[in-house]
Amino acid sequence: MGNIIRNPIMLQLFQMILNTLANYIDLLDDNHNEYELEEYEYNRHRYFGNRHRNRAFALNEVNFLNESEFLKLFRMNRQDFENLLNLISPFMDDSNEGMATRSSGSTVTIQTKLYVTLRWLAGGQYQDLCFAWGISSSLFYRNDQCGVIWPIMEAINDVFDIGIPFDDMNELNRSSNEFSTYSHGELLGCVTAIDGWVAKTRKPFRSEVTDVMAYRNRHDCWGLVVLAGCDARCNFTMFSCVNSGSTNDTIAWELSEVKRLLDINRLPNQFYLIGDEAFQCTNQLLVPYSGRGLGVWKDSFNFHLSVMRQCIERSFALLVQRWGILWRPLRCRFNRWTLVLTVCAKLHNYTISRNTELPHNRFYEDQSSIDEYEVILNSNDFEEYDYQASHVNVANRRTNFTRELELKGIRRPNHAFMNSRA
């Protein structure tokens, strides 16, 4: 020890090790987020180097899981997993496998990366995943193709698309017919139901955004406003998650790409979208009549529109129920929030298309004390708005539907009178 103290180089190295250990102890505090831990693990990797890891053990254990356990862990069955693996493999670069083998004794295969990514999205803690699958934290969050979760999510993002099929008349007619079943065939032509949802996040750092308070939502949380739309099967056909938490649905809609496409008449005239009272009513975006004392027939229109619009609320609920990372605020890097949310939505569509069973209960092992069970919609406080001013462009289509309901004598059903505004 005396020789170390007298040697300035050794003393500096010894002090560096002590500081690193002190920082590690400090970072064990739950108040720190994964952003800081990621930076720490990267620096620790520089100081202490690599070690050989046994990565085959976890892969072997997965083979012994029954179907129920597999579904709980990865939120899809084995057939869906294998199919997804085949879809994303062409988008992955495995040219660094030899380097990984020389560095740590074995490579992190694409299969392993997909398992780990799905577990992370399902709500697993990254420390446990790194321990179980023999992965360093620096590799877990690494941005290039050597990394684990980000290359996989970028590949999933490249494989799948979300969008309204403006040019596919067969798909538009299918969606319209399926929506009409909810209104008992009274409102024909709807192809997408839209609404806003608040995806909770941590408080962004000042180094990440210019206006931190812009991400504070009126529901007393930090987050992004997701403006999404779905078809009658709860598949997302629109998913925009670029707006800060304080954005209301009206502004998010005005800034959306779908709004721009509607303005240039990309959607055939016989079809339309539906939303709530936050949006302005037009011939291609129908919203309910606002206020009270509406009368029987306007109230009937509101009911039939509402039963179709509930599809988007169910879609949000199914999305959150499947992916446990959405049970609590996102804590990864700010520039990855949009990617995480978009990948969750695309995997949601994938599992819907594959008729994958949704676990009825949240997997207990993935739950945390800070989890939220409520899906927060970004609904406006309508009493703050002047309905006459905000809905001046009243659509003829809405008026015509209301008149048809009156001519047929179709009223709001008795079982739904509790929500009547007639």
Coordinates of C-alpha atoms in Angstrom, one line a residue:
M1 CA 0.0 0.0 0.0
G2 CA 2.9 2.3 0.7
N3 CA 4.3 1.8 -2.7
I4 CA 0.9 2.7 -4.2
I5 CA 0.7 5.9 -2.3
R6 CA 4.2 7.0 -3.3
N7 CA 3.5 6.2 -7.0
P8 CA 1.4 9.0 -8.5
I9 CA 0.2 6.9 -11.4
M10 CA -0.9 4.0 -9.2
L11 CA -2.5 6.4 -6.7
Q12 CA -4.5 8.0 -9.6
L13 CA -5.7 4.5 -10.8
F14 CA -6.6 3.5 -7.2
Q15 CA -8.6 6.7 -6.8
M16 CA -10.4 6.1 -10.1
I17 CA -11.4 2.6 -8.9
L18 CA -12.7 4.0 -5.6
N19 CA -14.7 6.7 -7.4
T20 CA -16.2 4.1 -9.7
L21 CA -17.3 1.9 -6.8
A22 CA -18.8 4.9 -5.0
N23 CA -20.7 5.9 -8.1
Y24 CA -22.0 2.3 -8.4
I25 CA -23.3 2.3 -4.8
D26 CA -24.9 5.7 -5.4
L27 CA -26.6 4.5 -8.6
L28 CA -28.3 1.6 -6.7
D29 CA -30.7 4.2 -5.4
D30 CA -34.1 3.6 -7.1
N31 CA -34.5 7.4 -7.7
H32 CA -31.9 7.2 -10.5
N33 CA -33.1 6.2 -13.9
E34 CA -31.8 3.9 -16.6
Y35 CA -30.4 6.8 -18.5
E36 CA -27.8 7.3 -15.8
L37 CA -27.2 3.6 -15.3
E38 CA -26.5 3.2 -19.0
E39 CA -23.8 5.9 -18.9
Y40 CA -22.3 4.2 -15.8
E41 CA -22.2 0.8 -17.3
Y42 CA -20.5 2.1 -20.5
N43 CA -17.7 3.7 -18.4
R44 CA -17.4 0.6 -16.2
H45 CA -16.9 -1.5 -19.3
R46 CA -14.0 0.7 -20.3
Y47 CA -12.3 0.3 -16.9
F48 CA -12.7 -3.4 -16.2
G49 CA -12.8 -5.0 -19.7
N50 CA -14.7 -8.1 -20.9
R51 CA -15.4 -11.5 -19.4
H52 CA -16.6 -14.8 -20.8
R53 CA -20.3 -15.4 -20.5
N54 CA -22.5 -18.5 -20.7
R55 CA -25.4 -17.3 -23.0
A56 CA -26.6 -20.8 -24.0
F57 CA -28.2 -21.5 -20.6
A58 CA -31.2 -19.2 -20.9
L59 CA -31.9 -20.4 -24.5
N60 CA -32.0 -24.0 -23.3
E61 CA -34.3 -23.1 -20.4
V62 CA -36.7 -21.4 -22.8
N63 CA -37.2 -24.7 -24.6
F64 CA -38.6 -26.2 -21.5
L65 CA -41.3 -23.6 -21.0
N66 CA -44.9 -24.7 -21.6
E67 CA -47.1 -22.6 -23.9
S68 CA -48.7 -20.7 -21.0
E69 CA -45.4 -19.7 -19.5
F70 CA -44.0 -18.7 -22.9
L71 CA -47.0 -16.5 -23.5
K72 CA -46.7 -14.8 -20.1
L73 CA -43.0 -14.1 -20.6
F74 CA -42.9 -13.0 -24.2
R75 CA -46.6 -11.9 -24.9
M76 CA -46.8 -14.2 -27.9
N77 CA -46.8 -17.9 -28.6
R78 CA -43.8 -19.9 -30.0
Q79 CA -45.2 -19.9 -33.6
D80 CA -45.6 -16.1 -33.5
F81 CA -42.1 -15.7 -32.1
E82 CA -40.5 -17.9 -34.8
N83 CA -42.4 -16.1 -37.5
L84 CA -41.4 -12.7 -36.1
L85 CA -37.8 -13.9 -35.9
N86 CA -37.9 -14.9 -39.6
L87 CA -39.3 -11.5 -40.6
I88 CA -36.7 -9.4 -38.8
S89 CA -33.6 -11.5 -39.5
P90 CA -33.0 -10.0 -43.0
F91 CA -32.8 -6.6 -41.3
M92 CA -30.2 -7.6 -38.8
D93 CA -26.4 -7.5 -39.3
D94 CA -24.6 -10.5 -37.7
S95 CA -21.2 -9.7 -39.1
N96 CA -19.8 -9.0 -35.6
E97 CA -20.5 -12.6 -34.3
G98 CA -16.8 -13.6 -34.6
M99 CA -15.7 -10.5 -32.6
A100 CA -18.3 -11.2 -29.9
T101 CA -17.1 -14.8 -29.6
R102 CA -13.5 -13.8 -29.2
S103 CA -14.5 -11.1 -26.7
S104 CA -16.8 -12.9 -24.4
G105 CA -16.8 -16.5 -25.4
S106 CA -20.1 -16.6 -27.3
T107 CA -22.2 -14.5 -29.5
V108 CA -25.5 -12.8 -28.7
T109 CA -27.7 -14.3 -31.4
I110 CA -30.6 -12.6 -33.1
Q111 CA -32.9 -15.0 -31.3
T112 CA -31.5 -14.1 -27.9
K113 CA -31.8 -10.4 -28.8
L114 CA -35.5 -10.8 -29.7
Y115 CA -36.2 -12.8 -26.5
V116 CA -34.6 -10.1 -24.4
T117 CA -36.3 -7.2 -26.3
L118 CA -39.8 -8.8 -25.9
R119 CA -39.1 -9.4 -22.2
W120 CA -38.1 -5.8 -21.8
L121 CA -41.2 -4.6 -23.6
A122 CA -43.3 -7.0 -21.5
G123 CA -42.1 -5.3 -18.3
G124 CA -38.9 -7.1 -17.4
Q125 CA -36.2 -5.2 -15.6
Y126 CA -33.1 -4.7 -17.6
Q127 CA -30.7 -5.7 -14.7
D128 CA -32.5 -9.1 -14.4
L129 CA -32.4 -9.6 -18.2
C130 CA -28.7 -8.8 -18.4
F131 CA -28.0 -11.3 -15.5
A132 CA -30.2 -14.1 -16.9
W133 CA -29.1 -13.9 -20.5
G134 CA -25.4 -13.1 -19.9
I135 CA -25.4 -9.6 -21.4
S136 CA -23.6 -6.5 -20.2
S137 CA -25.6 -3.4 -19.5
S138 CA -23.4 -1.5 -22.0
L139 CA -24.3 -4.0 -24.7
F140 CA -28.0 -4.0 -23.7
Y141 CA -28.3 -0.3 -24.5
R142 CA -25.7 -0.1 -27.3
N143 CA -27.0 1.8 -30.4
D144 CA -25.2 0.0 -33.2
Q145 CA -25.8 -3.5 -34.6
C146 CA -23.8 -5.0 -31.8
G147 CA -26.4 -3.8 -29.3
V148 CA -29.4 -5.8 -28.1
I149 CA -32.8 -4.0 -27.9
W150 CA -32.4 -1.0 -30.2
P151 CA -31.3 -3.0 -33.3
I152 CA -34.2 -5.4 -32.8
M153 CA -36.7 -2.6 -32.3
E154 CA -35.4 -0.7 -35.4
A155 CA -35.8 -3.9 -37.4
I156 CA -39.4 -4.4 -36.2
N157 CA -40.1 -0.8 -37.0
D158 CA -38.8 -1.4 -40.6
V159 CA -40.7 -4.7 -41.1
F160 CA -44.2 -3.4 -40.2
D161 CA -46.2 -0.4 -41.4
I162 CA -49.1 1.5 -39.8
G163 CA -51.4 3.4 -42.1
I164 CA -54.9 3.8 -43.4
P165 CA -55.2 1.9 -46.8
F166 CA -56.2 4.9 -48.8
D167 CA -55.7 3.2 -52.1
D168 CA -57.1 -0.2 -51.2
M169 CA -60.8 -0.2 -51.8
N170 CA -61.2 -3.8 -50.6
E171 CA -59.7 -3.0 -47.3
L172 CA -61.7 0.2 -46.9
N173 CA -64.9 -1.6 -47.6
R174 CA -64.0 -4.4 -45.2
S175 CA -63.3 -1.9 -42.5
S176 CA -66.5 0.0 -43.2
N177 CA -68.6 -3.1 -43.0
E178 CA -67.0 -4.2 -39.8
F179 CA -67.5 -0.8 -38.1
S180 CA -71.2 -0.7 -39.3
T181 CA -72.0 -3.9 -37.3
Y182 CA -71.4 -1.9 -34.1
S183 CA -74.1 0.6 -35.2
H184 CA -76.4 -2.1 -36.5
G185 CA -75.8 -1.0 -40.0
E186 CA -77.0 2.6 -39.4
L187 CA -73.7 4.4 -39.9
L188 CA -71.9 3.0 -43.0
G189 CA -68.6 4.3 -44.2
C190 CA -66.4 4.6 -41.1
V191 CA -62.9 3.2 -41.6
T192 CA -61.0 4.5 -38.6
A193 CA -61.8 5.7 -35.1
I194 CA -59.3 8.2 -33.6
D195 CA -58.5 9.5 -30.1
G196 CA -55.6 10.7 -28.0
W197 CA -53.8 8.8 -25.3
V198 CA -51.2 9.9 -22.8
A199 CA -48.1 7.7 -22.7
K200 CA -46.4 8.4 -19.4
T201 CA -42.6 9.1 -19.3
R202 CA -40.1 10.3 -16.9
K203 CA -39.4 14.0 -16.7
P204 CA -37.2 15.0 -19.7
F205 CA -33.8 16.5 -18.9
R206 CA -33.0 20.1 -19.9
S207 CA -30.3 18.7 -22.1
E208 CA -32.9 16.8 -24.1
V209 CA -35.6 19.4 -24.7
T210 CA -35.9 23.1 -24.9
D211 CA -39.1 23.4 -22.9
V212 CA -39.4 20.8 -20.1
M213 CA -42.8 21.9 -19.0
A214 CA -44.2 21.3 -22.4
Y215 CA -44.1 17.6 -21.5
R216 CA -46.3 18.0 -18.4
N217 CA -49.8 16.7 -19.0
R218 CA -52.8 18.2 -17.3
H219 CA -53.4 14.7 -15.8
D220 CA -50.5 15.5 -13.4
C221 CA -47.9 13.4 -15.2
W222 CA -45.0 13.7 -17.7
G223 CA -45.6 12.1 -21.1
L224 CA -46.1 12.1 -24.8
V225 CA -49.5 12.6 -26.4
V226 CA -50.2 9.7 -28.8
L227 CA -52.8 10.4 -31.5
A228 CA -53.9 7.1 -32.8
G229 CA -56.6 5.5 -35.0
C230 CA -57.8 1.9 -35.4
D231 CA -60.1 -0.2 -37.5
A232 CA -63.0 -2.3 -36.1
R233 CA -60.5 -5.2 -35.3
C234 CA -58.5 -2.8 -33.0
N235 CA -55.6 -2.8 -35.4
F236 CA -53.8 0.6 -35.3
T237 CA -54.1 2.4 -38.7
M238 CA -52.7 5.6 -37.4
F239 CA -50.1 6.1 -34.6
S240 CA -48.5 9.5 -34.1
C241 CA -46.4 9.9 -30.9
V242 CA -44.3 13.0 -31.5
N243 CA -46.4 15.5 -29.5
S244 CA -45.4 16.7 -26.1
G245 CA -47.6 15.9 -23.1
S246 CA -49.3 19.3 -22.9
T247 CA -50.6 19.1 -26.5
N248 CA -54.3 18.8 -26.8
D249 CA -56.0 16.5 -29.4
T250 CA -57.0 19.3 -31.7
I251 CA -53.5 20.5 -32.2
A252 CA -52.1 17.0 -32.5
W253 CA -54.7 16.3 -35.2
E254 CA -53.9 19.5 -37.1
L255 CA -50.2 18.5 -37.2
S256 CA -50.8 14.9 -38.2
E257 CA -50.0 13.4 -41.6
V258 CA -53.5 11.8 -41.8
K259 CA -55.1 15.3 -41.5
R260 CA -52.9 16.5 -44.4
L261 CA -53.9 13.5 -46.5
L262 CA -57.6 14.1 -45.8
D263 CA -57.2 17.7 -46.9
I264 CA -55.9 16.7 -50.3
N265 CA -58.8 14.2 -50.7
R266 CA -56.8 11.0 -50.5
L267 CA -59.7 9.2 -48.8
P268 CA -62.6 8.4 -51.1
N269 CA -65.7 10.5 -50.4
Q270 CA -67.9 7.6 -49.3
F271 CA -65.6 6.9 -46.3
Y272 CA -64.9 8.9 -43.1
L273 CA -63.1 8.8 -39.8
I274 CA -64.7 9.3 -36.4
G275 CA -63.5 11.1 -33.2
D276 CA -64.7 12.7 -30.0
E277 CA -65.7 16.3 -29.4
A278 CA -62.1 17.5 -29.3
F279 CA -62.1 17.5 -33.1
Q280 CA -63.9 19.7 -35.6
C281 CA -66.7 18.0 -37.4
T282 CA -66.3 17.7 -41.2
N283 CA -67.7 15.4 -43.9
Q284 CA -64.6 13.1 -43.5
L285 CA -64.3 13.3 -39.7
L286 CA -67.5 12.9 -37.8
V287 CA -67.8 13.8 -34.1
P288 CA -70.7 13.7 -31.6
Y289 CA -73.1 16.6 -31.1
S290 CA -71.8 18.6 -28.1
G291 CA -73.7 20.0 -25.2
R292 CA -77.0 18.9 -23.5
G293 CA -80.6 19.1 -24.5
L294 CA -79.8 17.7 -27.9
G295 CA -83.1 16.1 -28.6
V296 CA -83.9 12.5 -29.3
W297 CA -82.4 12.1 -32.8
K298 CA -79.1 13.9 -32.2
D299 CA -78.7 11.9 -29.0
S300 CA -79.4 8.7 -31.1
F301 CA -76.6 9.7 -33.5
N302 CA -74.2 10.3 -30.6
F303 CA -75.0 6.8 -29.3
H304 CA -74.4 5.0 -32.6
L305 CA -71.2 7.0 -33.1
S306 CA -70.0 6.2 -29.6
V307 CA -70.4 2.4 -29.9
M308 CA -68.1 2.5 -33.0
R309 CA -65.6 5.0 -31.4
Q310 CA -65.1 2.6 -28.4
C311 CA -62.9 0.5 -30.7
I312 CA -60.0 3.0 -30.2
E313 CA -60.4 2.9 -26.5
R314 CA -60.3 -0.9 -26.5
S315 CA -57.2 -0.7 -28.7
F316 CA -55.4 1.4 -26.1
A317 CA -56.4 -0.9 -23.3
L318 CA -55.2 -4.0 -25.3
L319 CA -51.9 -2.3 -26.1
V320 CA -51.2 -1.4 -22.4
Q321 CA -52.4 -4.8 -21.2
R322 CA -50.0 -6.7 -23.4
W323 CA -46.8 -4.6 -23.0
G324 CA -45.8 -4.0 -19.4
I325 CA -43.3 -1.3 -20.2
L326 CA -46.4 0.9 -20.6
W327 CA -47.6 0.1 -17.0
R328 CA -45.1 2.7 -15.7
P329 CA -43.3 5.8 -17.1
L330 CA -40.8 5.3 -19.9
R331 CA -37.3 5.7 -18.5
C332 CA -35.1 5.2 -21.5
R333 CA -33.4 7.9 -23.5
F334 CA -35.7 10.7 -24.7
N335 CA -34.8 10.1 -28.4
R336 CA -36.0 6.5 -28.0
W337 CA -39.5 7.2 -26.6
T338 CA -41.1 7.4 -30.0
L339 CA -39.5 4.2 -31.2
V340 CA -40.5 2.2 -28.1
L341 CA -44.2 3.3 -28.4
T342 CA -44.3 2.7 -32.2
V343 CA -42.8 -0.8 -31.8
C344 CA -45.3 -1.6 -29.1
A345 CA -48.1 -0.5 -31.5
K346 CA -46.7 -2.5 -34.4
L347 CA -46.3 -5.6 -32.3
H348 CA -49.9 -5.1 -31.1
N349 CA -51.0 -5.2 -34.7
Y350 CA -48.9 -8.2 -35.3
T351 CA -50.4 -10.2 -32.4
I352 CA -54.0 -9.1 -33.4
S353 CA -53.4 -10.3 -37.0
R354 CA -52.1 -13.6 -35.6
N355 CA -55.0 -14.0 -33.2
T356 CA -52.5 -14.3 -30.3
E357 CA -54.1 -14.7 -26.9
L358 CA -53.9 -11.8 -24.6
P359 CA -53.0 -12.7 -21.0
H360 CA -56.1 -11.9 -18.9
N361 CA -54.1 -10.8 -15.9
R362 CA -50.9 -8.9 -15.6
F363 CA -48.0 -11.2 -15.0
Y364 CA -47.2 -10.7 -11.3
E365 CA -43.5 -10.9 -11.7
D366 CA -43.5 -8.0 -14.1
Q367 CA -45.5 -5.7 -11.9
S368 CA -44.1 -2.8 -9.9
S369 CA -45.4 -0.6 -7.0
I370 CA -45.5 2.4 -9.3
D371 CA -47.6 0.8 -12.0
E372 CA -50.7 2.4 -13.2
Y373 CA -53.9 0.4 -14.1
E374 CA -55.7 3.3 -15.7
V375 CA -55.3 4.1 -19.5
I376 CA -55.3 7.9 -19.6
L377 CA -57.1 9.4 -22.6
N378 CA -56.0 12.8 -23.6
S379 CA -59.6 14.1 -23.6
N380 CA -60.2 17.8 -23.5
D381 CA -62.2 19.5 -20.8
F382 CA -65.0 20.4 -23.2
E383 CA -66.6 23.0 -20.9
E384 CA -63.6 25.2 -21.5
Y385 CA -64.4 25.5 -25.2
D386 CA -66.9 27.4 -27.2
Y387 CA -68.7 24.7 -29.2
Q388 CA -70.3 27.2 -31.6
A389 CA -66.9 28.6 -32.5
S390 CA -64.9 25.4 -32.6
H391 CA -67.4 23.4 -34.6
V392 CA -68.6 26.0 -37.2
N393 CA -67.9 23.7 -40.1
V394 CA -70.7 21.3 -39.4
A395 CA -70.8 18.3 -41.8
N396 CA -73.7 17.5 -44.0
R397 CA -72.9 13.8 -43.6
R398 CA -73.6 14.1 -39.8
T399 CA -76.9 15.9 -40.5
N400 CA -77.9 13.3 -43.0
F401 CA -77.2 10.4 -40.7
T402 CA -79.3 12.1 -38.0
R403 CA -82.2 12.7 -40.4
E404 CA -82.1 9.0 -41.4
L405 CA -82.3 7.9 -37.8
E406 CA -85.3 10.1 -37.3
L407 CA -87.0 8.8 -40.4
K408 CA -86.5 5.2 -39.2
G409 CA -87.5 6.1 -35.7
I410 CA -84.3 4.7 -34.2
R411 CA -83.7 6.0 -30.7
R412 CA -81.0 5.4 -28.2
P413 CA -81.6 2.0 -26.6
N414 CA -83.1 1.9 -23.1
H415 CA -80.0 0.2 -21.6
A416 CA -77.9 3.3 -22.6
F417 CA -80.2 6.0 -21.3
M418 CA -77.8 6.7 -18.4
N419 CA -75.5 8.5 -20.8
S420 CA -78.2 10.3 -22.7
R421 CA -77.9 14.0 -23.4
A422 CA -81.2 14.4 -25.0

